[in-house]
Tab-separated table of C-alpha atoms in Angstrom:
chain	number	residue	atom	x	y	z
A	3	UNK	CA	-8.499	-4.145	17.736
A	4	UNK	CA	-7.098	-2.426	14.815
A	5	UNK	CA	-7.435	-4.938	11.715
A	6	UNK	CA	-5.815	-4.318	8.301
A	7	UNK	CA	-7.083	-6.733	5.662
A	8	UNK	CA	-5.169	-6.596	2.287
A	9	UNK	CA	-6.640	-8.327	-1.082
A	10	UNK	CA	-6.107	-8.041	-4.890
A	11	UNK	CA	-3.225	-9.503	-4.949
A	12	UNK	CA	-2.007	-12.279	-7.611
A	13	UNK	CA	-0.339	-13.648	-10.691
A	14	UNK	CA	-0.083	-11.380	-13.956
A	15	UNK	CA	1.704	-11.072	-16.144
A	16	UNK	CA	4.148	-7.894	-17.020
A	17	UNK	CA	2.385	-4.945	-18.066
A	18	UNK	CA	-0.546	-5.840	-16.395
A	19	UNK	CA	-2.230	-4.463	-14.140
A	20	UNK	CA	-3.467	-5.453	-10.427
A	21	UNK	CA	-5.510	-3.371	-7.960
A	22	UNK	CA	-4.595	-3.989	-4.345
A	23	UNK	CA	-7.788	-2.868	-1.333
A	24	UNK	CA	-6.660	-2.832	2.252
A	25	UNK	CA	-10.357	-2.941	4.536
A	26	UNK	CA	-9.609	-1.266	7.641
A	27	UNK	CA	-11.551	-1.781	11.122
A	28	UNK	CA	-10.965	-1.082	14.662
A	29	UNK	CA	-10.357	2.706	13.871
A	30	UNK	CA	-11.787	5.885	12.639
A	31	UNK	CA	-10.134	5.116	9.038
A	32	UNK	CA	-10.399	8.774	8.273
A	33	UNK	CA	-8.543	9.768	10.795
A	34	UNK	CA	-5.501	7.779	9.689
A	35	UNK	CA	-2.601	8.314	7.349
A	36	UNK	CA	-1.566	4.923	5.406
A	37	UNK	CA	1.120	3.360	3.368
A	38	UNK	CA	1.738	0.642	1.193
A	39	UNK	CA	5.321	-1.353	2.003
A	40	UNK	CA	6.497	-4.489	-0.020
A	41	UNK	CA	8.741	-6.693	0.905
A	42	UNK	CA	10.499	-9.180	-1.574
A	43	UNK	CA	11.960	-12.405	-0.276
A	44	UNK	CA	15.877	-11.624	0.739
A	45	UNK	CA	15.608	-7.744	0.884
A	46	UNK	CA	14.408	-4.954	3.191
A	47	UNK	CA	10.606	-3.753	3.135
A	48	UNK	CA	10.230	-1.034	0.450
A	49	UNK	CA	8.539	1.919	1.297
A	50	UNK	CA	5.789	2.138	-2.060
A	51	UNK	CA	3.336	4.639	-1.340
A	52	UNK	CA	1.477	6.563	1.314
A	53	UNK	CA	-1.396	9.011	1.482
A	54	UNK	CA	-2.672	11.330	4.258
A	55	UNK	CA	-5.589	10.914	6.321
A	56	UNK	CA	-7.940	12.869	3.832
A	57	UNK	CA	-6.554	11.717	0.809
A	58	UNK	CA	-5.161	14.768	-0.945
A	59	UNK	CA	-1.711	14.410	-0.275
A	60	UNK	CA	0.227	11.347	-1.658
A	61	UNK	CA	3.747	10.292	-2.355
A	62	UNK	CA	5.249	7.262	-4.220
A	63	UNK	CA	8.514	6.102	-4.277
A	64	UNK	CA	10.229	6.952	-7.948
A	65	UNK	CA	10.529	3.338	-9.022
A	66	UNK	CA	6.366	3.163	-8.737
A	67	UNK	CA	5.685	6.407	-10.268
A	68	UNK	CA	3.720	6.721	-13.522
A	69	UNK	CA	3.028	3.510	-12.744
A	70	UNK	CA	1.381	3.125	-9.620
A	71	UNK	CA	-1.664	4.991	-8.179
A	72	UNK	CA	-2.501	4.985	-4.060
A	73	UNK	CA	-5.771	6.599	-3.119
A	74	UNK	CA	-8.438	5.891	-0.261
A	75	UNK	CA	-12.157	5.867	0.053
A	76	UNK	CA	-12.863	7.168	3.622
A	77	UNK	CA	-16.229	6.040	3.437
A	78	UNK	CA	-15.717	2.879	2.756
A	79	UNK	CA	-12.756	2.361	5.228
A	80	UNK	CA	-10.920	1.563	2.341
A	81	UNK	CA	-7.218	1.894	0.850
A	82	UNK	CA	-6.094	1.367	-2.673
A	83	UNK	CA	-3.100	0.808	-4.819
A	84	UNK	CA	-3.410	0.764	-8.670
A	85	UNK	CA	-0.887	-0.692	-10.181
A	86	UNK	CA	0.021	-0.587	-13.451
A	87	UNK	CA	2.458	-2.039	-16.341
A	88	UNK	CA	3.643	-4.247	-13.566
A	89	UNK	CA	7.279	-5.211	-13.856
A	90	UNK	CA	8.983	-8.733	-12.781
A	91	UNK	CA	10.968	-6.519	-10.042
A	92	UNK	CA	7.620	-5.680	-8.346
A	93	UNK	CA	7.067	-9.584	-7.304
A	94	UNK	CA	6.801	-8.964	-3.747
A	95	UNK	CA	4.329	-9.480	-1.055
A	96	UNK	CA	2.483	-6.267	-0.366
A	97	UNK	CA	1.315	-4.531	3.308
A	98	UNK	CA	-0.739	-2.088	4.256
A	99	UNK	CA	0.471	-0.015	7.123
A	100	UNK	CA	-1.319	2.544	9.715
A	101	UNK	CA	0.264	5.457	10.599
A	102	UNK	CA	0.016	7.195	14.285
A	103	UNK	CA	-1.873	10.464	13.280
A	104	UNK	CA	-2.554	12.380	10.097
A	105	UNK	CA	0.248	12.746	8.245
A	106	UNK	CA	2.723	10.185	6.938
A	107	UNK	CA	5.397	12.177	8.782
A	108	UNK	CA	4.451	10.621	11.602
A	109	UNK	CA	5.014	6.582	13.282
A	110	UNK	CA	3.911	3.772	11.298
A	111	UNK	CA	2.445	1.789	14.100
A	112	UNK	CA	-0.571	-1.613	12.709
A	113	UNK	CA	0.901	-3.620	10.004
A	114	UNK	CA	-1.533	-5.923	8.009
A	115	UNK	CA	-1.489	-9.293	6.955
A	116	UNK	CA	0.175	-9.136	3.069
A	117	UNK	CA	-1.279	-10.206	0.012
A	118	UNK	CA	1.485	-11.440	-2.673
A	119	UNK	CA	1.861	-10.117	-6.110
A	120	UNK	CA	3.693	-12.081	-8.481
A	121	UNK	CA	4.641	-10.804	-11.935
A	122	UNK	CA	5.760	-13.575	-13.922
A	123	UNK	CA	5.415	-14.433	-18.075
């Protein structure tokens, strides 16, 4: 089975910085594009960031960028999202997401479980 498991998540305070890992299992990782969606409580998910299978092509959403970094570690089965100078709007609970093939062009098809950032002073 395909398994997604998110940590890093947590309380900090703004301008901080958090670094969220997503382990992935069940799959040939590097085969795989990912993303990073958020969802805060009473809106839509929130497409953040995503990255193709091999890790050198990567897009993030303007309201993340020069602030946030997404990156992956196919040997480790691994996906990452640096964040930095975290802002109170970025409170949200944060999931990694599989794609169907290579490219983040195509389906987003395994969801994982969340892990909740909170920015709060």
């Amino acid at each position: 089975d395909v398994q997604l498991q998110a940590s890093g998540g947590g309380l900090v305070q703004p301008g901080g910085s958090l670094r969220l890992s997503c382990v992935a299992s069940g799959f040939t990782f590097g085969d795989f594009a990912m993303s990073w969606v958020r969802h805060i409580p009473g809106r839509d998910f929130e497409l953040v960031a995503q990255i193709n299978s091999g890790g050198e092509d990567t897009k993030l959403q303007d309201f993340v960028k020069g602030r946030f970094t997404v990156s992956r570690d196919n040997t480790k089965n691994t996906l990452y999202l640096q964040m930095n100078d975290l802002k109170v709007d970025d409170t949200a609970k944060y999931y990694c997401t599989r794609y169907s093939g290579n490219s983040y062009y195509s389906l987003r098809d395994h969801w994982g479980q969340g892990t909740l950032v909170t920015v709060s002073s």
